[in-house]
């Protein structure tokens, strides 16, 4: 008999039914879990897709902003910029400054070779330049000719670089007009030649020492004093004196010269009598030292001297003759003759003194003008430096800080705050561009070249009224725009300087600029209703640092014109310039 207990059939059915229900419940639970997991996975995938879409849009917007910013800087660059395809050697892009430099619109630049737009002389020169650039990667060339479309010749500086864009080679060529700088260099060379000519033609002996106490120049009148010194030019002047004179007087002269060189105080010597070491001959001199600014801008010393040994000997002979006149008529006649010779010598001496004084006055005038020009240049450089440091640099620092903040932030955390920061950065960039534009306009307003003199003056007067509150008007005949560029630039700068003087000194409420043409003569007047001044005491730039008046006068005189000022205390001022109608 089986020992296992027999389970009733009803119980077995219940057990089976309950097991089936448990299995079904477990299957339902597993299906629900699986569905939940699939739903979460789908939601996570959608979230990642949305993030990728946002990041892609942000990247596209950043790229667009970067491209706009690059284009803006490209368009606003003060240098002319050309982009050249190395394969075809043709220009593929050019900024507006190239149009101003060449006189050619953009569509006459793009697609052309460099020599076809006036930069190089011929196709061979263009090929050589591009071949060299491809080999070196960067080229810097100075004083290249650039011919405008109107035939005007310019001198430019070229900086060219080779880089890759989307894995393709590209040449970028920056072109800067250095015509003005070359003219300044030419003027410096002319000043050096003038300085040398003044020394060479002086009736007295003249030599020049530099700041390091070295002999730099000796005129023919002075050469006989240094004839036994070799080498001479570039040698320390203390060594030269030790060769020519005994130590005590040589040391005294060295001390006097160094004092003038260090302090700027002039010195006029009494008679200097001493026996020379190189010849053994006793000679008598008188000399004068002056501190000057040499043509290279360094401080130097000029010494004017005369060998009066013959004159002193003549005076001694005269005294001896006076003693003998009482007893010898023949000697008396000889004395009369010698007196005539002495008078002639005195007249020559007076003439020498007069010429020396004139030479000194010319030297002082040249030195004073050189100092003032240097101070004016340094003031302008300081102003530009302050503008760049205080405004442009600070804006760029702000841009850098904003970009760093954007880079450290989480766009997804607070999109609105992120967009606000982007907008703030854009405002700083736009302000920087505006300030650079204003700065460039102060140096040279683009409207003067692009639209002409009358629009440029209208634009300047609007800015002038806004900044000063002085009501200003302009009247001009339309034909003035036919005048050449030099004349229009001179008239604009004179009006600009006159208005600046009005705002600074006139205490005026109204100003008027009038340009008229009468009998072929262009006349411009700038009139104000201010306090006026005494013209006789202010018409020269050497008084009260009136370099502005001197600048206006020299600008119009360079064109062959005339400059006048009419003013009386309490009755306002009229600045008037006249010049023949100069057509291009």
Coordinates of C-alpha atoms in Angstrom, one line a residue:
X1 CA 0.0 0.0 0.0
X2 CA 1.4 3.5 -0.9
X3 CA 2.4 5.5 2.2
X4 CA 1.9 8.9 0.6
X5 CA -1.3 10.8 1.7
X6 CA -3.7 11.1 -1.1
X7 CA -4.6 14.8 -1.9
X8 CA -8.2 15.4 -2.7
X9 CA -8.9 16.5 -6.3
X10 CA -10.5 19.8 -5.3
X11 CA -7.3 20.8 -3.4
X12 CA -5.2 20.0 -6.4
X13 CA -7.4 22.1 -8.6
X14 CA -7.1 25.1 -6.2
X15 CA -3.3 24.7 -6.1
X16 CA -3.0 24.7 -9.8
X17 CA -5.4 27.6 -10.2
X18 CA -3.5 29.6 -7.7
X19 CA -0.1 28.8 -9.3
X20 CA -1.5 30.0 -12.7
X21 CA -2.7 33.2 -11.2
X22 CA 0.7 33.9 -9.6
X23 CA 2.5 33.2 -12.8
X24 CA 0.1 35.5 -14.7
X25 CA 0.6 38.3 -12.1
X26 CA 4.4 38.0 -12.3
X27 CA 4.1 38.2 -16.1
X28 CA 2.0 41.4 -15.9
X29 CA 4.4 42.9 -13.4
X30 CA 7.4 42.1 -15.7
X31 CA 5.6 43.6 -18.7
X32 CA 4.8 46.8 -16.7
X33 CA 8.5 47.1 -15.6
X34 CA 9.7 46.5 -19.2
X35 CA 7.2 49.2 -20.5
X36 CA 8.4 51.7 -17.9
X37 CA 12.0 51.0 -18.8
X38 CA 11.3 51.5 -22.5
X39 CA 9.4 54.7 -21.7
X40 CA 12.3 56.1 -19.7
X41 CA 14.8 55.2 -22.4
X42 CA 12.7 57.0 -25.0
X43 CA 12.4 60.0 -22.8
X44 CA 16.2 60.1 -22.3
X45 CA 16.8 59.7 -26.0
X46 CA 14.4 62.6 -26.7
X47 CA 16.1 64.8 -24.1
X48 CA 19.5 64.0 -25.6
X49 CA 18.2 64.9 -29.0
X50 CA 16.8 68.2 -27.7
X51 CA 20.1 69.0 -26.1
X52 CA 21.9 68.2 -29.3
X53 CA 19.5 70.4 -31.3
X54 CA 20.0 73.3 -28.9
X55 CA 23.8 72.9 -28.9
X56 CA 23.8 72.7 -32.7
X57 CA 21.7 75.9 -33.0
X58 CA 24.0 77.6 -30.4
X59 CA 27.1 76.6 -32.4
X60 CA 25.5 77.8 -35.6
X61 CA 24.6 81.1 -34.0
X62 CA 28.1 81.4 -32.5
X63 CA 29.5 80.7 -36.0
X64 CA 27.2 83.3 -37.5
X65 CA 28.1 85.9 -34.9
X66 CA 31.8 85.1 -35.4
X67 CA 31.5 85.5 -39.2
X68 CA 29.6 88.8 -38.7
X69 CA 32.3 90.0 -36.3
X70 CA 35.1 89.0 -38.6
X71 CA 33.4 90.7 -41.5
X72 CA 32.9 93.9 -39.5
X73 CA 36.5 94.0 -38.5
X74 CA 37.5 93.2 -42.1
X75 CA 35.3 96.1 -43.4
X76 CA 36.3 98.6 -40.7
X77 CA 40.1 97.9 -40.8
X78 CA 42.2 101.0 -41.3
X79 CA 44.6 99.0 -43.5
X80 CA 43.7 97.9 -47.0
X81 CA 43.2 94.1 -47.0
X82 CA 43.2 91.8 -50.0
X83 CA 42.5 88.1 -50.0
X84 CA 44.2 86.3 -52.9
X85 CA 43.7 82.8 -54.3
X86 CA 47.2 81.2 -54.6
X87 CA 46.1 79.0 -57.5
X88 CA 44.8 81.8 -59.8
X89 CA 46.8 84.6 -58.2
X90 CA 43.6 86.6 -58.4
X91 CA 42.0 88.8 -55.7
X92 CA 38.9 87.1 -54.1
X93 CA 38.0 89.7 -51.6
X94 CA 38.9 93.4 -50.7
X95 CA 37.8 95.7 -47.9
X96 CA 36.5 99.3 -48.4
X97 CA 39.9 100.7 -47.4
X98 CA 41.4 99.2 -50.6
X99 CA 38.8 101.2 -52.6
X100 CA 40.0 104.4 -50.8
X101 CA 43.7 103.4 -51.4
X102 CA 43.3 102.5 -55.1
X103 CA 40.3 104.6 -56.2
X104 CA 38.8 101.4 -57.6
X105 CA 35.4 100.0 -56.5
X106 CA 35.3 96.5 -55.1
X107 CA 34.1 94.9 -58.4
X108 CA 37.2 96.3 -60.1
X109 CA 39.4 94.7 -57.5
X110 CA 37.9 91.2 -57.1
X111 CA 39.1 88.9 -59.9
X112 CA 42.1 91.1 -60.8
X113 CA 45.8 90.4 -60.5
X114 CA 47.9 92.5 -58.1
X115 CA 49.7 94.3 -60.8
X116 CA 46.3 95.1 -62.5
X117 CA 45.2 97.1 -59.4
X118 CA 48.4 99.2 -59.4
X119 CA 50.3 97.5 -56.5
X120 CA 53.2 96.0 -58.5
X121 CA 54.7 97.0 -61.8
X122 CA 53.9 93.9 -63.9
X123 CA 52.7 90.3 -63.9
X124 CA 56.2 89.0 -63.3
X125 CA 56.6 91.0 -60.2
X126 CA 53.3 89.8 -58.9
X127 CA 54.3 86.2 -59.5
X128 CA 57.6 86.6 -57.7
X129 CA 55.8 88.1 -54.7
X130 CA 53.3 85.3 -54.4
X131 CA 55.9 82.6 -55.0
X132 CA 58.1 84.1 -52.2
X133 CA 55.0 84.3 -49.9
X134 CA 54.1 80.6 -50.6
X135 CA 57.7 79.7 -49.8
X136 CA 58.2 81.8 -46.6
X137 CA 54.7 82.0 -45.3
X138 CA 55.0 85.7 -44.4
X139 CA 56.5 88.8 -46.2
X140 CA 57.0 92.3 -45.0
X141 CA 57.8 94.9 -47.6
X142 CA 58.3 98.7 -47.2
X143 CA 58.0 101.6 -49.6
X144 CA 56.3 99.8 -52.5
X145 CA 54.6 102.0 -55.1
X146 CA 50.8 101.9 -55.3
X147 CA 49.2 103.9 -58.2
X148 CA 45.6 105.0 -57.8
X149 CA 43.1 104.8 -60.7
X150 CA 43.3 108.6 -61.0
X151 CA 47.1 108.4 -61.5
X152 CA 48.0 109.6 -58.0
X153 CA 51.2 107.9 -56.7
X154 CA 51.4 106.6 -53.2
X155 CA 53.9 104.7 -51.1
X156 CA 52.7 101.7 -49.1
X157 CA 53.9 99.1 -46.7
X158 CA 52.8 95.5 -47.4
X159 CA 52.5 92.7 -44.8
X160 CA 51.4 89.4 -46.4
X161 CA 50.8 86.0 -44.8
X162 CA 49.8 82.6 -46.0
X163 CA 47.4 80.4 -44.1
X164 CA 44.9 77.6 -44.7
X165 CA 41.1 77.9 -44.7
X166 CA 39.1 74.7 -44.9
X167 CA 42.4 72.9 -45.7
X168 CA 42.9 75.2 -48.8
X169 CA 45.8 77.8 -49.0
X170 CA 44.9 81.5 -48.8
X171 CA 47.0 84.6 -49.1
X172 CA 46.0 87.7 -47.0
X173 CA 47.8 90.9 -47.9
X174 CA 47.6 94.0 -45.6
X175 CA 48.4 97.3 -47.3
X176 CA 49.1 100.6 -45.4
X177 CA 49.6 104.0 -46.9
X178 CA 52.9 105.4 -45.6
X179 CA 53.1 108.3 -47.9
X180 CA 52.8 110.8 -45.0
X181 CA 55.5 108.9 -43.0
X182 CA 57.8 109.0 -46.1
X183 CA 57.3 112.7 -46.4
X184 CA 58.1 113.1 -42.8
X185 CA 61.3 111.1 -43.3
X186 CA 62.2 113.3 -46.3
X187 CA 61.6 116.4 -44.2
X188 CA 63.9 115.1 -41.5
X189 CA 66.6 114.5 -44.1
X190 CA 66.1 118.1 -45.4
X191 CA 66.3 119.4 -41.9
X192 CA 69.6 117.5 -41.4
X193 CA 70.9 118.9 -44.7
X194 CA 69.8 122.5 -43.6
X195 CA 71.5 122.0 -40.2
X196 CA 74.7 120.9 -42.0
X197 CA 74.5 123.7 -44.5
X198 CA 74.2 126.3 -41.7
X199 CA 77.3 125.0 -40.0
X200 CA 79.3 124.7 -43.2
X201 CA 78.5 128.2 -44.3
X202 CA 79.1 129.9 -40.9
X203 CA 81.8 132.6 -41.0
X204 CA 83.1 131.4 -37.6
X205 CA 84.7 128.1 -36.8
X206 CA 81.9 125.7 -35.8
X207 CA 81.9 122.1 -34.4
X208 CA 79.2 119.9 -33.0
X209 CA 79.3 117.4 -30.1
X210 CA 76.7 114.7 -29.5
X211 CA 75.1 113.7 -26.2
X212 CA 78.0 111.2 -25.6
X213 CA 80.6 114.1 -25.9
X214 CA 81.8 112.8 -29.3
X215 CA 82.8 115.2 -32.2
X216 CA 80.2 114.8 -34.9
X217 CA 80.8 117.7 -37.4
X218 CA 83.4 120.3 -38.1
X219 CA 83.1 123.1 -40.6
X220 CA 85.9 124.2 -43.0
X221 CA 86.6 127.3 -40.9
X222 CA 87.4 125.1 -37.9
X223 CA 89.4 122.4 -39.6
X224 CA 92.8 124.0 -39.2
X225 CA 92.4 123.8 -35.4
X226 CA 92.0 120.0 -35.5
X227 CA 94.4 119.3 -38.4
X228 CA 96.8 117.3 -36.2
X229 CA 94.1 115.0 -34.7
X230 CA 93.6 111.6 -36.4
X231 CA 91.0 110.1 -36.3
X232 CA 88.8 113.1 -35.7
X233 CA 85.0 112.6 -36.4
X234 CA 83.4 110.3 -33.8
X235 CA 86.2 110.7 -31.3
X236 CA 85.7 111.7 -27.6
X237 CA 86.2 115.4 -27.4
X238 CA 88.2 115.1 -24.1
X239 CA 90.8 113.0 -25.9
X240 CA 91.0 115.7 -28.7
X241 CA 91.6 118.5 -26.2
X242 CA 94.3 116.5 -24.4
X243 CA 96.1 116.3 -27.8
X244 CA 95.8 120.1 -28.5
X245 CA 96.1 121.8 -25.1
X246 CA 97.9 121.4 -21.8
X247 CA 96.0 119.7 -19.0
X248 CA 94.8 122.6 -16.8
X249 CA 93.1 124.7 -19.5
X250 CA 91.9 121.5 -21.3
X251 CA 90.2 120.2 -18.2
X252 CA 88.5 123.6 -17.6
X253 CA 87.2 123.7 -21.2
X254 CA 85.9 120.1 -20.8
X255 CA 84.0 121.1 -17.6
X256 CA 82.4 124.1 -19.4
X257 CA 81.3 122.0 -22.4
X258 CA 79.9 119.2 -20.2
X259 CA 78.0 121.8 -18.1
X260 CA 76.3 123.2 -21.2
X261 CA 75.6 119.8 -22.6
X262 CA 74.0 118.6 -19.3
X263 CA 72.1 121.8 -18.2
X264 CA 71.4 123.5 -21.5
X265 CA 73.0 126.8 -20.2
X266 CA 75.0 128.7 -22.9
X267 CA 78.5 130.0 -22.2
X268 CA 80.4 132.9 -23.7
X269 CA 84.1 132.8 -22.9
X270 CA 86.6 135.6 -22.2
X271 CA 89.8 135.6 -24.3
X272 CA 91.4 132.2 -24.1
X273 CA 95.2 132.3 -24.5
X274 CA 97.4 129.2 -24.3
X275 CA 100.3 127.5 -26.0
X276 CA 99.2 124.5 -28.1
X277 CA 100.7 121.1 -27.3
X278 CA 100.8 119.9 -30.9
X279 CA 102.4 123.0 -32.5
X280 CA 104.0 124.8 -29.6
X281 CA 102.4 128.1 -30.9
X282 CA 100.6 130.4 -28.5
X283 CA 97.1 131.3 -29.8
X284 CA 94.2 133.4 -28.6
X285 CA 90.6 132.3 -29.0
X286 CA 87.1 133.4 -28.0
X287 CA 84.2 131.0 -28.1
X288 CA 80.6 130.4 -27.3
X289 CA 78.7 127.2 -26.5
X290 CA 75.0 126.5 -27.2
X291 CA 72.9 123.5 -26.3
X292 CA 70.9 122.3 -29.4
X293 CA 68.6 119.5 -30.4
X294 CA 70.3 117.7 -33.3
X295 CA 68.3 116.6 -36.3
X296 CA 68.1 113.0 -34.9
X297 CA 66.3 114.4 -31.9
X298 CA 69.1 114.0 -29.4
X299 CA 70.6 116.8 -27.3
X300 CA 73.9 118.1 -28.6
X301 CA 76.3 121.1 -28.3
X302 CA 77.4 123.6 -30.9
X303 CA 80.6 125.7 -30.3
X304 CA 81.2 128.9 -32.3
X305 CA 84.8 130.2 -32.0
X306 CA 87.2 132.7 -33.6
X307 CA 91.0 132.6 -33.6
X308 CA 91.8 136.2 -32.7
X309 CA 95.5 135.7 -32.5
X310 CA 96.1 138.0 -35.5
X311 CA 93.8 140.6 -34.1
X312 CA 95.6 140.6 -30.8
X313 CA 98.9 140.8 -32.6
X314 CA 97.6 143.8 -34.6
X315 CA 96.5 145.5 -31.4
X316 CA 100.0 145.0 -29.9
X317 CA 101.6 146.4 -33.1
X318 CA 99.2 149.3 -33.0
X319 CA 100.4 150.2 -29.5
X320 CA 104.1 150.0 -30.6
X321 CA 103.3 152.3 -33.6
X322 CA 101.6 154.8 -31.3
X323 CA 104.9 155.2 -29.3
X324 CA 107.0 155.8 -32.4
X325 CA 104.7 158.3 -34.2
X326 CA 106.1 161.3 -32.3
X327 CA 109.6 160.9 -33.9
X328 CA 109.0 159.4 -37.3
X329 CA 106.7 160.8 -39.9
X330 CA 107.2 157.8 -42.1
X331 CA 106.2 155.6 -39.3
X332 CA 103.2 157.8 -38.8
X333 CA 102.1 157.2 -42.4
X334 CA 102.6 153.5 -41.8
X335 CA 100.5 153.8 -38.7
X336 CA 97.7 155.5 -40.7
X337 CA 97.9 152.7 -43.2
X338 CA 97.8 150.1 -40.5
X339 CA 94.9 151.9 -38.9
X340 CA 93.0 151.6 -42.2
X341 CA 93.8 147.9 -42.2
X342 CA 92.6 147.6 -38.7
X343 CA 89.4 149.4 -39.5
X344 CA 88.9 147.0 -42.3
X345 CA 89.5 144.2 -40.0
X346 CA 87.0 145.6 -37.5
X347 CA 84.4 146.0 -40.1
X348 CA 85.0 142.4 -41.2
X349 CA 84.8 141.4 -37.5
X350 CA 81.5 143.3 -37.1
X351 CA 80.2 141.5 -40.2
X352 CA 81.3 138.2 -38.7
X353 CA 79.6 139.0 -35.5
X354 CA 76.4 140.0 -37.3
X355 CA 76.4 136.8 -39.4
X356 CA 77.1 134.8 -36.2
X357 CA 74.2 136.5 -34.5
X358 CA 71.9 135.8 -37.5
X359 CA 73.1 132.2 -37.5
X360 CA 72.3 132.0 -33.8
X361 CA 68.8 133.4 -34.3
X362 CA 68.1 130.9 -37.2
X363 CA 69.4 128.1 -35.0
X364 CA 67.2 129.2 -32.1
X365 CA 64.2 129.5 -34.4
X366 CA 64.8 126.1 -35.8
X367 CA 65.4 124.6 -32.4
X368 CA 62.2 126.2 -31.0
X369 CA 60.1 125.0 -33.9
X370 CA 61.6 121.5 -33.7
X371 CA 60.7 121.4 -29.9
X372 CA 57.2 122.6 -30.5
X373 CA 56.6 120.1 -33.3
X374 CA 58.0 117.3 -31.2
X375 CA 55.8 118.3 -28.2
X376 CA 52.7 118.5 -30.4
X377 CA 53.5 115.0 -31.8
X378 CA 54.1 113.6 -28.3
X379 CA 50.8 115.2 -27.0
X380 CA 48.9 113.6 -29.9
X381 CA 50.6 110.2 -29.3
X382 CA 49.7 110.5 -25.6
X383 CA 46.1 111.2 -26.5
X384 CA 46.0 108.2 -28.8
X385 CA 47.6 106.0 -26.2
X386 CA 45.2 107.1 -23.5
X387 CA 42.2 106.6 -25.8
X388 CA 43.4 103.1 -26.7
X389 CA 44.3 102.2 -23.1
X390 CA 41.4 103.8 -21.3
X391 CA 38.6 102.9 -23.7
X392 CA 39.4 100.3 -26.3
X393 CA 41.5 98.1 -24.0
X394 CA 38.9 98.2 -21.3
X395 CA 36.2 97.2 -23.7
X396 CA 38.3 94.3 -24.9
X397 CA 38.9 93.2 -21.3
X398 CA 35.2 93.4 -20.8
X399 CA 34.6 91.2 -23.9
X400 CA 37.2 88.7 -22.6
X401 CA 35.6 88.6 -19.2
X402 CA 32.1 88.2 -20.7
X403 CA 33.3 85.4 -23.0
X404 CA 35.0 83.7 -20.1
X405 CA 31.8 83.9 -18.1
X406 CA 29.8 82.5 -21.0
X407 CA 32.3 79.6 -21.4
X408 CA 32.0 78.7 -17.6
X409 CA 28.2 79.0 -17.6
X410 CA 25.6 76.3 -18.2
X411 CA 23.2 77.4 -21.0
X412 CA 20.7 74.8 -20.1
X413 CA 20.5 75.9 -16.4
X414 CA 19.2 79.4 -17.2
X415 CA 18.8 80.0 -20.9
X416 CA 17.4 83.5 -20.4
X417 CA 20.4 84.6 -18.3
X418 CA 22.7 83.0 -20.9
X419 CA 21.1 85.0 -23.7
X420 CA 21.2 88.2 -21.6
X421 CA 25.0 87.7 -21.1
X422 CA 25.4 87.2 -24.9
X423 CA 23.4 90.4 -25.5
X424 CA 25.6 92.2 -23.0
X425 CA 28.8 91.0 -24.8
X426 CA 27.4 92.1 -28.1
X427 CA 26.7 95.5 -26.7
X428 CA 30.4 95.8 -25.6
X429 CA 31.5 94.7 -29.0
X430 CA 29.2 97.2 -30.7
X431 CA 30.5 100.0 -28.4
X432 CA 34.1 99.0 -29.2
X433 CA 33.4 99.1 -32.9
X434 CA 31.7 102.5 -32.6
X435 CA 34.6 103.9 -30.6
X436 CA 37.1 102.6 -33.1
X437 CA 35.0 104.2 -35.9
X438 CA 34.8 107.5 -34.0
X439 CA 38.6 107.3 -33.4
X440 CA 39.3 106.7 -37.1
X441 CA 36.9 109.6 -37.9
X442 CA 38.9 112.0 -35.7
X443 CA 42.1 111.0 -37.5
X444 CA 40.6 111.3 -40.9
X445 CA 36.8 111.3 -41.5
X446 CA 35.9 108.8 -44.2
X447 CA 33.0 111.0 -45.4
X448 CA 35.6 113.5 -46.6
X449 CA 37.0 111.0 -49.1
X450 CA 33.8 109.1 -49.8
X451 CA 31.3 112.0 -50.2
X452 CA 33.3 115.2 -50.3
X453 CA 34.1 118.4 -48.4
X454 CA 30.5 119.7 -47.9
X455 CA 29.1 116.5 -46.4
X456 CA 32.2 116.2 -44.2
X457 CA 31.8 119.7 -42.8
X458 CA 28.1 119.1 -42.3
X459 CA 28.9 116.0 -40.3
X460 CA 31.6 117.7 -38.3
X461 CA 29.3 120.7 -37.5
X462 CA 26.6 118.4 -36.3
X463 CA 29.0 116.7 -33.9
X464 CA 30.4 120.1 -32.9
X465 CA 26.9 121.5 -32.0
X466 CA 26.1 118.4 -30.1
X467 CA 29.3 118.5 -28.0
X468 CA 29.5 122.2 -27.4
X469 CA 26.0 123.6 -27.7
X470 CA 27.3 126.3 -30.1
X471 CA 24.8 126.8 -33.0
X472 CA 26.7 126.5 -36.2
X473 CA 25.8 127.0 -39.9
X474 CA 27.5 126.1 -43.2
X475 CA 27.2 127.7 -46.6
X476 CA 29.3 126.6 -49.6
X477 CA 29.2 126.6 -53.3
X478 CA 28.8 123.2 -54.9
X479 CA 31.8 123.6 -57.2
X480 CA 34.2 123.3 -54.2
X481 CA 33.9 119.5 -54.6
X482 CA 35.8 119.9 -58.0
X483 CA 38.9 121.1 -56.2
X484 CA 41.7 118.7 -55.7
X485 CA 42.1 116.5 -52.6
X486 CA 44.9 118.5 -51.1
X487 CA 42.8 121.7 -51.1
X488 CA 39.7 120.1 -49.8
X489 CA 41.7 118.4 -47.0
X490 CA 43.4 121.7 -46.1
X491 CA 40.0 123.6 -45.9
X492 CA 38.5 120.8 -43.8
X493 CA 41.4 120.8 -41.3
X494 CA 41.5 124.6 -41.1
X495 CA 37.7 124.7 -40.4
X496 CA 38.2 121.9 -37.8
X497 CA 41.0 123.7 -36.0
X498 CA 39.2 127.0 -36.1
X499 CA 36.0 125.5 -34.6
X500 CA 38.2 123.8 -31.9
X501 CA 39.7 127.2 -31.0
X502 CA 36.1 128.6 -30.8
X503 CA 35.0 125.9 -28.4
X504 CA 38.1 126.4 -26.2
X505 CA 38.6 130.1 -26.1
X506 CA 35.8 132.2 -27.8
X507 CA 32.9 131.7 -25.3
X508 CA 30.7 132.0 -28.4
X509 CA 27.0 131.1 -28.9
X510 CA 27.1 131.0 -32.7
X511 CA 29.6 130.0 -35.4
X512 CA 29.4 130.1 -39.2
X513 CA 31.5 128.6 -41.9
X514 CA 31.2 130.1 -45.4
X515 CA 33.0 129.0 -48.6
X516 CA 32.7 131.2 -51.7
X517 CA 34.3 131.6 -55.1
X518 CA 35.1 135.0 -56.5
X519 CA 37.2 135.6 -59.6
X520 CA 38.7 132.2 -59.5
X521 CA 39.7 132.5 -55.8
X522 CA 38.3 130.2 -53.2
X523 CA 37.7 131.9 -49.8
X524 CA 36.7 130.3 -46.6
X525 CA 35.6 132.2 -43.5
X526 CA 35.0 130.9 -40.0
X527 CA 33.2 133.5 -37.9
X528 CA 32.1 133.5 -34.2
X529 CA 30.3 135.9 -31.9
X530 CA 32.7 135.3 -29.0
X531 CA 34.9 137.5 -26.8
X532 CA 37.6 138.1 -29.5
X533 CA 41.2 139.0 -28.7
X534 CA 44.1 141.3 -29.7
X535 CA 45.4 139.9 -33.0
X536 CA 48.8 141.6 -32.6
X537 CA 49.6 139.7 -29.5
X538 CA 48.4 136.3 -30.7
X539 CA 49.1 136.0 -34.4
X540 CA 52.4 134.1 -34.0
X541 CA 52.5 130.5 -32.8
X542 CA 55.7 131.3 -30.7
X543 CA 53.5 133.0 -28.2
X544 CA 51.2 131.1 -25.8
X545 CA 51.9 127.9 -27.7
X546 CA 49.5 128.9 -30.5
X547 CA 50.5 126.0 -32.7
X548 CA 46.9 125.8 -34.0
X549 CA 47.2 129.2 -35.7
X550 CA 50.6 128.3 -37.1
X551 CA 49.3 125.0 -38.4
X552 CA 46.4 126.7 -40.2
X553 CA 48.7 129.3 -41.7
X554 CA 51.2 126.7 -42.9
X555 CA 48.5 124.5 -44.4
X556 CA 47.1 127.2 -46.6
X557 CA 50.5 128.7 -47.5
X558 CA 51.6 125.2 -48.7
X559 CA 48.8 125.7 -51.3
X560 CA 50.0 129.2 -52.2
X561 CA 47.2 130.8 -50.3
X562 CA 46.8 133.5 -47.7
X563 CA 45.8 133.4 -44.1
X564 CA 44.2 136.3 -42.1
X565 CA 42.6 136.8 -38.7
X566 CA 40.3 139.6 -37.8
X567 CA 39.4 140.0 -34.2
X568 CA 38.8 142.7 -31.5
X569 CA 38.0 142.1 -27.8
X570 CA 34.2 141.8 -27.4
X571 CA 33.5 141.7 -31.2
X572 CA 34.1 138.1 -32.2
X573 CA 36.7 136.6 -34.6
X574 CA 36.9 135.9 -38.3
X575 CA 39.5 133.4 -39.6
X576 CA 39.8 133.9 -43.4
X577 CA 41.8 131.8 -45.9
X578 CA 42.1 132.5 -49.6
X579 CA 43.6 130.3 -52.3
X580 CA 43.4 130.1 -56.1
X581 CA 40.9 127.5 -57.4
X582 CA 42.9 124.3 -57.7
X583 CA 41.2 121.8 -59.9
X584 CA 42.3 118.1 -60.2

